[in-house]
Every structure is written in structure tokens, then in C-alpha cells.
Protein backbone atom coordinates (compact mmCIF):
# COMPACT_ATOMS: atom_id res chain seq x y z
CA MET A 1 -10.31 11.27 26.73
CA ASP A 2 -12.58 12.38 29.57
CA VAL A 3 -16.30 11.54 29.61
CA PRO A 4 -18.38 13.85 31.85
CA ASP A 5 -21.70 12.97 33.48
CA GLU A 6 -24.81 15.17 33.59
CA ASN A 7 -23.19 17.30 36.32
CA GLY A 8 -19.98 17.85 34.40
CA GLU A 9 -18.02 15.51 36.66
CA THR A 10 -15.73 12.84 35.24
CA LYS A 11 -17.66 9.63 34.60
CA ALA A 12 -14.95 7.72 32.73
CA GLN A 13 -11.53 8.26 31.23
CA GLY A 14 -9.33 6.31 28.86
CA PRO A 15 -6.49 6.60 26.35
CA VAL A 16 -7.46 7.34 22.78
CA TYR A 17 -5.73 6.87 19.42
CA ALA A 18 -7.01 9.89 17.46
CA LEU A 19 -6.54 10.69 13.79
CA GLY A 20 -7.44 13.94 12.07
CA ILE A 21 -8.64 13.34 8.51
CA ASP A 22 -10.38 15.49 5.93
CA PHE A 23 -14.09 14.80 6.27
CA LEU A 24 -15.54 18.11 5.11
CA SER A 25 -13.69 19.19 1.94
CA PRO A 26 -15.90 18.82 -1.17
CA ASN A 27 -13.40 16.70 -3.14
CA SER A 28 -12.08 14.63 -0.22
CA ARG A 29 -12.01 10.84 -0.71
CA GLN A 30 -11.34 10.03 2.94
CA ILE A 31 -14.78 8.50 3.47
CA GLU A 32 -14.13 6.24 0.47
CA ILE A 33 -10.60 5.37 1.65
CA TRP A 34 -11.75 4.51 5.17
CA LYS A 35 -14.95 2.84 3.83
CA LEU A 36 -16.85 4.61 6.60
CA GLU A 37 -20.28 4.36 5.01
CA ARG A 38 -19.99 0.57 5.20
CA ARG A 39 -18.23 0.49 8.58
CA LEU A 40 -20.50 2.96 10.38
CA VAL A 41 -22.36 1.02 13.08
CA ASP A 42 -24.45 3.73 14.74
CA GLY A 43 -25.16 7.43 14.19
CA ARG A 44 -23.95 9.47 11.22
CA LEU A 45 -20.83 10.96 9.69
CA PRO A 46 -19.41 14.27 11.04
CA GLU A 47 -20.83 17.44 9.51
CA ASN A 48 -18.69 20.04 11.30
CA MET A 49 -15.23 20.25 12.84
CA ASN A 50 -16.39 19.63 16.44
CA GLU A 51 -17.99 16.26 15.68
CA VAL A 52 -16.11 12.96 15.98
CA LEU A 53 -16.52 9.24 15.41
CA LEU A 54 -15.47 6.64 17.98
CA GLY A 55 -14.66 2.97 17.65
CA THR A 56 -17.49 0.78 18.91
CA LYS A 57 -15.29 -0.94 21.50
CA LEU A 58 -14.04 2.39 22.87
CA ALA A 59 -17.60 3.75 23.05
CA GLU A 60 -18.85 0.62 24.83
CA ARG A 61 -15.94 0.61 27.29
CA LEU A 62 -16.49 4.26 28.28
CA GLY A 63 -20.29 4.15 28.07
CA ILE A 64 -20.56 6.70 25.25
CA ALA A 65 -23.53 7.03 22.91
CA PRO A 66 -24.09 9.28 19.87
CA GLU A 67 -24.73 12.95 20.76
CA ASP A 68 -22.67 12.64 23.97
CA THR A 69 -19.96 15.22 24.65
CA VAL A 70 -16.39 14.10 25.36
CA THR A 71 -13.30 16.09 26.33
CA PHE A 72 -10.01 15.51 24.57
CA ILE A 73 -7.00 16.04 26.86
CA GLY A 74 -3.57 16.27 25.29
CA SER A 75 -0.78 18.60 24.24
CA THR A 76 -0.44 21.03 21.36
CA MET A 77 2.27 20.99 18.71
CA HIS A 78 4.17 23.37 21.01
CA ASN A 79 3.93 20.91 23.95
CA ALA A 80 1.39 23.05 25.78
CA PHE A 81 -1.48 21.46 27.72
CA THR A 82 -4.82 21.57 25.91
CA THR A 83 -8.40 20.41 26.30
CA HIS A 84 -11.19 20.50 23.74
CA ASN A 85 -14.81 19.35 23.73
CA PHE A 86 -16.13 17.20 20.88
CA THR A 87 -19.57 15.79 20.18
CA VAL A 88 -19.75 12.10 19.34
CA VAL A 89 -22.06 11.64 16.35
CA GLY A 90 -21.43 8.00 15.49
CA THR A 91 -19.54 4.80 16.13
CA PHE A 92 -17.71 2.62 13.64
CA LYS A 93 -15.93 -0.71 13.42
CA LEU A 94 -12.76 -0.68 11.33
CA ASN A 95 -11.81 -4.31 12.04
CA LEU A 96 -8.24 -3.28 12.87
CA GLY A 97 -7.70 -5.45 15.93
CA PRO A 98 -6.44 -3.69 19.09
CA VAL A 99 -6.62 -0.26 17.41
CA ASP A 100 -10.43 -0.43 17.46
CA ARG A 101 -10.33 -0.28 21.26
CA GLN A 102 -8.83 3.24 21.21
CA MET A 103 -9.73 4.74 17.82
CA MET A 104 -11.23 8.21 17.34
CA LEU A 105 -11.64 10.01 14.02
CA VAL A 106 -12.00 13.79 13.90
CA ASP A 107 -12.04 16.24 11.02
CA ILE A 108 -8.63 17.77 10.35
CA SER A 109 -9.94 21.29 11.03
CA GLY A 110 -11.15 20.25 14.50
CA ALA A 111 -7.83 18.54 15.23
CA ARG A 112 -5.92 21.67 14.22
CA LEU A 113 -8.08 23.82 16.47
CA ALA A 114 -7.60 21.48 19.44
CA LEU A 115 -3.84 21.12 18.95
CA ASP A 116 -3.01 24.72 17.96
CA MET A 117 -1.96 23.55 14.51
CA GLU A 118 -3.62 26.13 12.27
CA ASP A 119 -2.57 25.50 8.65
CA ALA A 120 -0.20 22.75 9.86
CA ALA A 121 -0.07 18.98 9.59
CA SER A 122 2.23 16.42 11.16
CA GLU A 123 1.90 14.15 8.14
CA ILE A 124 0.38 14.36 4.68
CA LEU A 125 -0.67 11.06 3.13
CA GLY A 126 -0.77 10.79 -0.65
CA PHE A 127 -2.84 8.23 -2.56
CA SER A 128 -2.83 7.32 -6.23
CA GLU A 129 -6.03 7.80 -8.19
CA SER A 130 -6.69 4.05 -8.19
CA LEU A 131 -5.96 3.78 -4.43
CA LEU A 132 -3.61 0.87 -5.27
CA TYR A 133 0.08 0.97 -4.33
CA GLU A 134 2.54 0.76 -7.24
CA ASP A 135 6.02 0.49 -5.72
CA ILE A 136 8.09 1.47 -8.78
CA ALA A 137 5.95 4.53 -9.56
CA GLU A 138 5.89 5.73 -5.93
CA VAL A 139 9.65 5.35 -5.49
CA ALA A 140 10.22 7.34 -8.70
CA LEU A 141 7.87 10.05 -7.38
CA ARG A 142 9.79 10.15 -4.10
CA GLN A 143 13.12 10.53 -5.90
CA ASN A 144 11.73 13.34 -8.04
CA PHE A 145 10.41 15.14 -4.97
CA LYS A 146 13.73 14.66 -3.15
CA SER A 147 15.53 16.67 -5.82
CA HIS A 148 13.11 19.53 -5.19
CA GLY A 149 13.32 19.00 -1.42
CA ASP A 150 17.05 19.70 -1.46
CA SER A 151 16.31 22.99 -3.22
CA ILE A 152 13.74 23.88 -0.57
CA GLU A 153 16.25 23.14 2.19
CA GLN A 154 18.84 25.37 0.52
CA TYR A 155 16.25 28.12 0.03
CA LEU A 156 15.35 28.07 3.74
CA ARG A 157 19.02 28.28 4.72
CA ASP A 158 19.68 31.13 2.30
CA THR A 159 16.64 33.01 3.61
CA GLN A 160 17.88 32.66 7.19
CA SER A 161 21.34 33.89 6.16
CA TYR A 162 19.77 36.84 4.34
CA GLU A 163 17.82 37.86 7.46
CA THR A 164 20.89 37.45 9.68
CA LEU A 165 23.16 39.48 7.40
CA SER A 166 20.55 42.23 7.07
CA HIS A 167 21.70 43.55 10.46
CA MET A 168 25.17 44.32 9.09
CA ASN A 169 26.32 47.89 8.66
CA ARG A 170 25.83 49.30 5.16
CA TRP A 171 23.67 46.30 4.20
CA GLU A 172 21.15 48.58 2.57
CA ASP A 173 23.89 50.13 0.45
CA MET A 174 24.50 46.83 -1.34
CA ILE A 175 22.70 45.84 -4.51
CA GLU A 176 20.38 42.84 -4.35
CA ASP A 177 22.74 40.53 -6.25
CA GLU A 178 25.50 41.17 -3.71
CA LYS A 179 23.09 40.45 -0.84
CA MET A 180 22.04 37.13 -2.38
CA THR A 181 25.65 36.15 -3.08
CA LEU A 182 26.71 36.85 0.51
CA SER A 183 23.70 34.93 1.85
CA LYS A 184 24.53 31.87 -0.24
CA GLN A 185 28.20 32.05 0.73
CA ARG A 186 27.27 32.16 4.43
CA SER A 187 24.88 29.19 4.09
CA GLN A 188 27.45 27.17 2.18
CA GLY A 189 30.16 27.98 4.71
CA LEU A 190 27.98 26.89 7.63
CA ALA A 191 27.12 23.65 5.84
CA ASP A 192 30.75 22.92 4.86
CA ASN A 193 31.89 23.41 8.46
CA ASP A 194 29.01 21.32 9.83
CA MET A 195 27.75 24.20 11.96
CA TYR A 196 24.06 23.48 11.37
CA GLY A 197 22.24 21.50 14.01
CA THR A 198 23.54 20.39 17.39
CA ASN A 199 27.11 19.38 16.59
CA ASN A 200 28.94 19.02 19.93
CA GLU A 201 32.12 20.35 18.37
CA TRP A 202 30.60 23.82 17.97
CA GLY A 203 28.48 23.85 21.13
CA GLU A 204 26.61 27.12 21.54
CA ASP A 205 28.11 28.45 18.31
CA ALA A 206 26.11 25.94 16.28
CA VAL A 207 23.38 27.50 14.12
CA GLU A 208 19.80 26.27 14.16
CA ASP A 209 19.16 24.63 10.80
CA PRO A 210 16.02 26.02 9.12
CA GLY A 211 16.27 23.11 6.69
CA ILE A 212 14.63 20.85 9.25
CA PHE A 213 11.33 22.43 8.19
CA SER A 214 11.74 21.36 4.57
CA PRO A 215 9.22 18.65 3.60
CA VAL A 216 10.35 15.04 3.29
CA MET A 217 8.50 12.53 1.11
CA LEU A 218 8.53 8.83 1.97
CA ALA A 219 7.25 6.00 -0.16
CA LEU A 220 5.34 3.22 1.57
CA ARG A 221 8.47 1.04 1.53
CA ASP A 222 10.35 3.70 3.57
CA ALA A 223 7.97 3.65 6.54
CA ASN A 224 8.39 1.23 9.45
CA GLN A 225 10.31 -1.38 7.45
CA MET A 226 7.46 -1.70 4.98
CA GLY A 227 10.05 -2.07 2.22
CA THR A 228 10.84 -5.54 3.53
CA MET A 229 7.17 -6.46 3.36
CA VAL A 230 6.79 -5.03 -0.15
CA ASP A 231 9.87 -6.91 -1.40
CA PHE A 232 8.78 -10.08 0.37
CA SER A 233 5.29 -9.94 -1.15
CA ASN A 234 6.70 -9.40 -4.64
CA ALA A 235 9.22 -12.23 -4.21
CA ALA A 236 6.58 -14.53 -2.74
CA MET A 237 4.30 -13.88 -5.71
CA ALA A 238 7.11 -14.68 -8.17
CA ILE A 239 8.12 -17.84 -6.28
CA MET A 240 4.54 -19.08 -6.08
CA LEU A 241 4.05 -18.44 -9.79
CA VAL A 242 7.24 -20.36 -10.71
CA ILE A 243 6.38 -23.28 -8.39
CA PHE A 244 2.81 -23.38 -9.70
CA LEU A 245 4.04 -23.29 -13.29
CA ALA A 246 6.56 -26.08 -12.64
CA ILE A 247 4.00 -28.32 -10.93
CA VAL A 248 1.39 -27.78 -13.62
CA MET A 249 3.99 -28.37 -16.34
CA ILE A 250 5.02 -31.69 -14.76
CA VAL A 251 1.39 -32.75 -14.42
CA LEU A 252 0.65 -31.82 -18.02
CA TRP A 253 3.85 -33.50 -19.15
CA ASN A 254 2.59 -36.69 -17.54
CA MET A 255 -0.81 -36.18 -19.16
CA GLY A 256 0.92 -35.63 -22.49
CA LEU A 257 2.82 -38.89 -22.09
CA MET A 258 -0.40 -40.71 -21.27
CA SER A 259 -2.08 -39.09 -24.26
CA GLY A 260 0.87 -40.08 -26.44
CA LEU A 261 0.46 -43.69 -25.36
CA ARG A 262 -3.24 -43.62 -26.18
CA ARG A 263 -2.54 -41.95 -29.53
CA TYR A 264 0.51 -44.09 -30.27
CA GLY A 265 -1.16 -45.81 -33.19
CA GLU A 266 -2.63 -42.56 -34.55
CA ILE A 267 0.77 -40.86 -34.57
CA GLY A 268 2.36 -43.91 -36.20
CA MET A 269 -0.30 -43.92 -38.91
CA ARG A 270 0.22 -40.22 -39.64
CA LEU A 271 3.96 -40.74 -39.93
CA ALA A 272 3.49 -43.84 -42.11
CA ILE A 273 1.29 -42.06 -44.65
CA GLY A 274 3.94 -39.41 -45.17
CA GLU A 275 3.31 -36.68 -42.60
CA SER A 276 6.62 -35.39 -41.28
CA LYS A 277 7.58 -35.55 -37.62
CA GLY A 278 7.73 -31.75 -37.50
CA GLN A 279 4.17 -31.45 -38.81
CA VAL A 280 2.87 -33.92 -36.23
CA TYR A 281 4.81 -32.16 -33.46
CA ARG A 282 3.53 -28.72 -34.48
CA SER A 283 -0.06 -29.92 -34.72
CA MET A 284 0.13 -31.27 -31.16
CA ILE A 285 1.49 -27.92 -29.94
CA ILE A 286 -1.36 -26.07 -31.69
CA GLU A 287 -3.81 -28.44 -30.00
CA SER A 288 -2.22 -27.67 -26.63
CA VAL A 289 -2.50 -23.92 -27.25
CA ILE A 290 -6.22 -24.26 -28.01
CA ILE A 291 -6.81 -26.51 -24.98
CA GLY A 292 -4.79 -24.19 -22.72
CA PHE A 293 -6.65 -21.13 -23.98
CA ILE A 294 -10.07 -22.70 -23.40
CA GLY A 295 -9.01 -23.96 -19.97
CA SER A 296 -7.65 -20.52 -19.05
CA ILE A 297 -10.96 -18.88 -19.97
CA ILE A 298 -12.86 -21.29 -17.73
CA GLY A 299 -10.30 -20.96 -14.92
CA THR A 300 -10.25 -17.16 -15.15
CA ALA A 301 -14.05 -17.01 -14.98
CA MET A 302 -14.10 -19.23 -11.89
CA GLY A 303 -11.20 -17.35 -10.29
CA LEU A 304 -12.77 -13.94 -10.88
CA GLY A 305 -16.01 -15.14 -9.32
CA LEU A 306 -14.19 -16.34 -6.21
CA THR A 307 -12.07 -13.17 -6.07
CA TYR A 308 -15.16 -10.95 -6.34
CA TYR A 309 -16.77 -12.87 -3.48
CA MET A 310 -13.61 -12.40 -1.38
CA GLN A 311 -13.59 -8.70 -2.30
CA GLU A 312 -17.12 -8.18 -1.02
CA VAL A 313 -17.16 -10.58 1.95
CA GLY A 314 -13.54 -11.33 2.87
CA VAL A 315 -12.13 -13.79 5.40
CA ASP A 316 -12.61 -12.86 9.06
CA TYR A 317 -9.58 -13.39 11.34
CA SER A 318 -11.02 -11.41 14.26
CA GLU A 319 -10.28 -14.04 16.89
CA ALA A 320 -6.60 -14.18 15.95
CA MET A 321 -6.24 -10.39 15.76
CA GLU A 322 -8.00 -9.80 19.07
CA SER A 323 -5.18 -11.65 20.82
CA LEU A 324 -2.76 -8.89 19.81
CA GLY A 325 -2.34 -6.40 22.63
CA SER A 326 -0.24 -3.80 20.82
CA THR A 327 -1.55 -0.88 18.78
CA GLU A 328 1.80 -0.65 16.99
CA ILE A 329 0.63 -3.29 14.53
CA ILE A 330 -2.34 -2.04 12.52
CA MET A 331 -3.77 -4.90 10.51
CA SER A 332 -7.31 -5.52 9.36
CA ASN A 333 -9.26 -8.34 11.01
CA VAL A 334 -10.86 -9.12 7.66
CA PHE A 335 -8.70 -9.95 4.66
CA TYR A 336 -10.10 -9.00 1.27
CA ALA A 337 -9.14 -9.83 -2.28
CA GLN A 338 -9.12 -7.17 -5.01
CA VAL A 339 -10.43 -7.55 -8.55
CA THR A 340 -7.95 -5.71 -10.79
CA PRO A 341 -7.64 -5.46 -14.59
CA GLU A 342 -4.57 -7.73 -14.52
CA LEU A 343 -6.68 -10.64 -13.30
CA TYR A 344 -8.49 -10.78 -16.63
CA TYR A 345 -5.36 -11.89 -18.48
CA ILE A 346 -2.69 -12.94 -15.97
CA GLY A 347 -4.10 -16.47 -15.72
CA PHE A 348 -3.52 -17.09 -19.42
CA ILE A 349 0.27 -16.95 -18.93
CA PRO A 350 0.62 -20.08 -16.76
CA GLY A 351 -2.48 -21.68 -18.28
CA VAL A 352 -1.29 -21.65 -21.89
CA LEU A 353 2.45 -21.75 -21.18
CA ALA A 354 2.29 -24.79 -18.89
CA THR A 355 0.10 -26.69 -21.36
CA VAL A 356 2.43 -25.94 -24.27
CA LEU A 357 5.60 -26.79 -22.30
CA GLY A 358 4.09 -30.06 -21.09
CA THR A 359 3.10 -31.02 -24.63
CA MET A 360 6.50 -30.04 -26.01
CA MET A 361 8.29 -32.23 -23.49
CA ALA A 362 5.94 -35.17 -24.03
CA GLY A 363 6.00 -34.70 -27.81
CA ARG A 364 9.73 -35.30 -28.02
CA ALA A 365 8.92 -39.01 -28.24
CA ILE A 366 7.69 -38.39 -31.80
CA TYR A 367 11.24 -37.81 -32.97
CA LYS A 368 12.31 -41.14 -31.46
CA ARG A 369 9.97 -43.15 -33.67
CA GLU A 370 11.86 -45.14 -36.32
CA MET A 371 10.27 -45.22 -39.75
CA ALA A 372 11.41 -48.82 -40.31
CA GLN A 373 9.35 -49.97 -37.34
CA LEU A 374 6.14 -48.16 -38.31
CA PHE A 375 4.84 -50.79 -40.77
CA LYS A 376 5.65 -53.61 -38.37
CA GLU A 377 3.66 -51.77 -35.70
CA LEU A 378 0.78 -51.23 -38.12
CA GLU A 379 0.74 -54.94 -39.02
CA THR A 380 0.33 -55.84 -35.37
């Protein structure tokens, strides 16, 4: 990026990490996705394709203020040199560590004009309606698209073969079905003999593969080893849940044993007056279900309150993230929680289950009580 002075001479220059996103379409949710209304520090949002937003650190480093003109210097999609003037209308702070030092956001229409990419895009990002990532659903969507993508690739190859064969003698004398059959046979033959692409075996006889222009869909797990992170996060959640459940169960088992000692005489009296061991055991389990349910309600209410606070405020790790010098790692400086519908009931699973399991393990002592000893215990 080049920053001119009042005479049009270069005042400052610096590298820029620019993204073209859809600001101006009526139904676009990009402002919501990027949370720009909350992250805008100065100025306003772009209102036309020649207006851009800059990261606050980039603007401060180059001495740029809102309403200044900057010149983007780069290359088009055809590797041709290009320059384009943009007007800076605002600055923002994304809290993305080193990326903030080079970030520029421009409307997709302005980016296409500057890069000679009319009606083209290097990448199309898809978001679910909830803006939350569901790995199983997205992988299924990718697989479904892949089946159609293979058809698109074959269609592009057949179309190329059709155009190539159209230069044959007496091509126009053939009926359309014969033309399509020959085109498909040629495409299949080229594919079977591995003549598409840059195979060294065929050299100059290799045929440029039009299938390279067929769209490819990737799920989040397919990009930059994100699959490892997705699997790790899922496994970590499961491991933490199991460990938490085991610890709570052991604690409640101990509490159940202590409660059994305190209620030793009560249980003996109930057995002595004719109540069966199974009835006593079941009543204790019912008590544990009620206690676990009430405790889960209180715990869920407290947890939701803390989660909502973390959702709105977050935890700031700016100092740690600022030490990163690479823009390859894009990670927010502020970590937020997310209140989701699952949080309203997920806590009841360990809350009730751990209480019941602890009581069941502690309650086994009921079946070890000998009826012959009950009256002796009552006498003492």
C-alpha cells in the first residue's frame, strides 16, 4: 500500500493483508460475522466499492486517518501489475494479533475491479444460518457437493472435446447424439491414458485439463490441518467430561458413605420394622435424583450467568498474542464463550448421573446389613 502526501508523492508504504468481503449486498451478513459495528474504532462503514477499512495499527503506523486516499499496489488474477486508489473511511480493531498490523477490508466489488476479477472469486466462504460450525453436517454437505463436482468436471471435459472435434470434416453432417457420444469417448480416452494435465510422459502432447476450473468444496476440517484441531477439541471435551464425571462420582460416593454412617440407625430402624432392602435402596436413589436435579438447576443458572459474561466481555490475551510475529496464525486476542441451547440441559447429565452413581455405590452397604444384628444394634 502506498500513502501519498498532499503533492501526490509517496509519504509512506507498507505491506497489507487485504480481504474482499461483501459489504454492500442487501442480505449480506458480513458485518454481523466480522462484528464490525462493535469493532469499529473510528469513522464509518464503507458505502461504496472504493471505500475501505484499515486496522488501527496499520493506520497508525502509516499515518492514515479517515477520508485519506491510499493506493493499492499488487497484481491481478492474470499476474499483471495493477494499482487502484481507495478512500479510507474508518479504522477497526479485530483483536487478531499480528494480522491487525496489516489488515485492510474492502468490498468485494472494489476488490474485483482492482484485481481484474469481474464476476470471479478466489474463494467462497459458506456459513450455516446459526454461524456455528457443525462438523458432521458440514462434512456431509461436502461429500454431497463432491458428487456433483465430479459431474461438473466431466461436463467441462466433454465440452472441451466437443469444441475440439467440431473442427473435424463432416462434423456438421452428424446428428447431435453422435457428436455427444464422440465427445464423451474422447474425454474418457484422454482420462484413461492420463493425458490431462502436465504428465511428463506425454510432454507437449498432454491436453490442458478444463476440469481444473470445476469448483471444490472444503469443510473447515480440510483447511490447514483444521481437522486435527476439530478432532482434538471434540476428544478433549469428551475426556474432560469423563474425568469430571469420575471425580464428582468419587466425591459423591464418599459423601454417600458419610451420609450412610450418619443415617446408620435410621436405615437399621427401617429394615427392622419390615421395609425391604430394595425399598430402602430405591428410596435413597430417588432422593439422589431429586438432590441432583435441584443442584443441576442451581449450577446451570450460575454457569449460564458466567458464560453470558464471558460471551459479552471475554478474556483478553493481547499481550501473549502480540508476541507472535507471523500472520499465518490468525487467532483472536480475546477469547469468548458462547451461550447455546445445549447449555440449558447438558449440565443435568453429569449433575444427576454422578449423584445417582455415587449413591448407588454407597448404598450397596444396605445389602450387607444382617437382619439378626439389627435388634442388637437397636438395643445399643
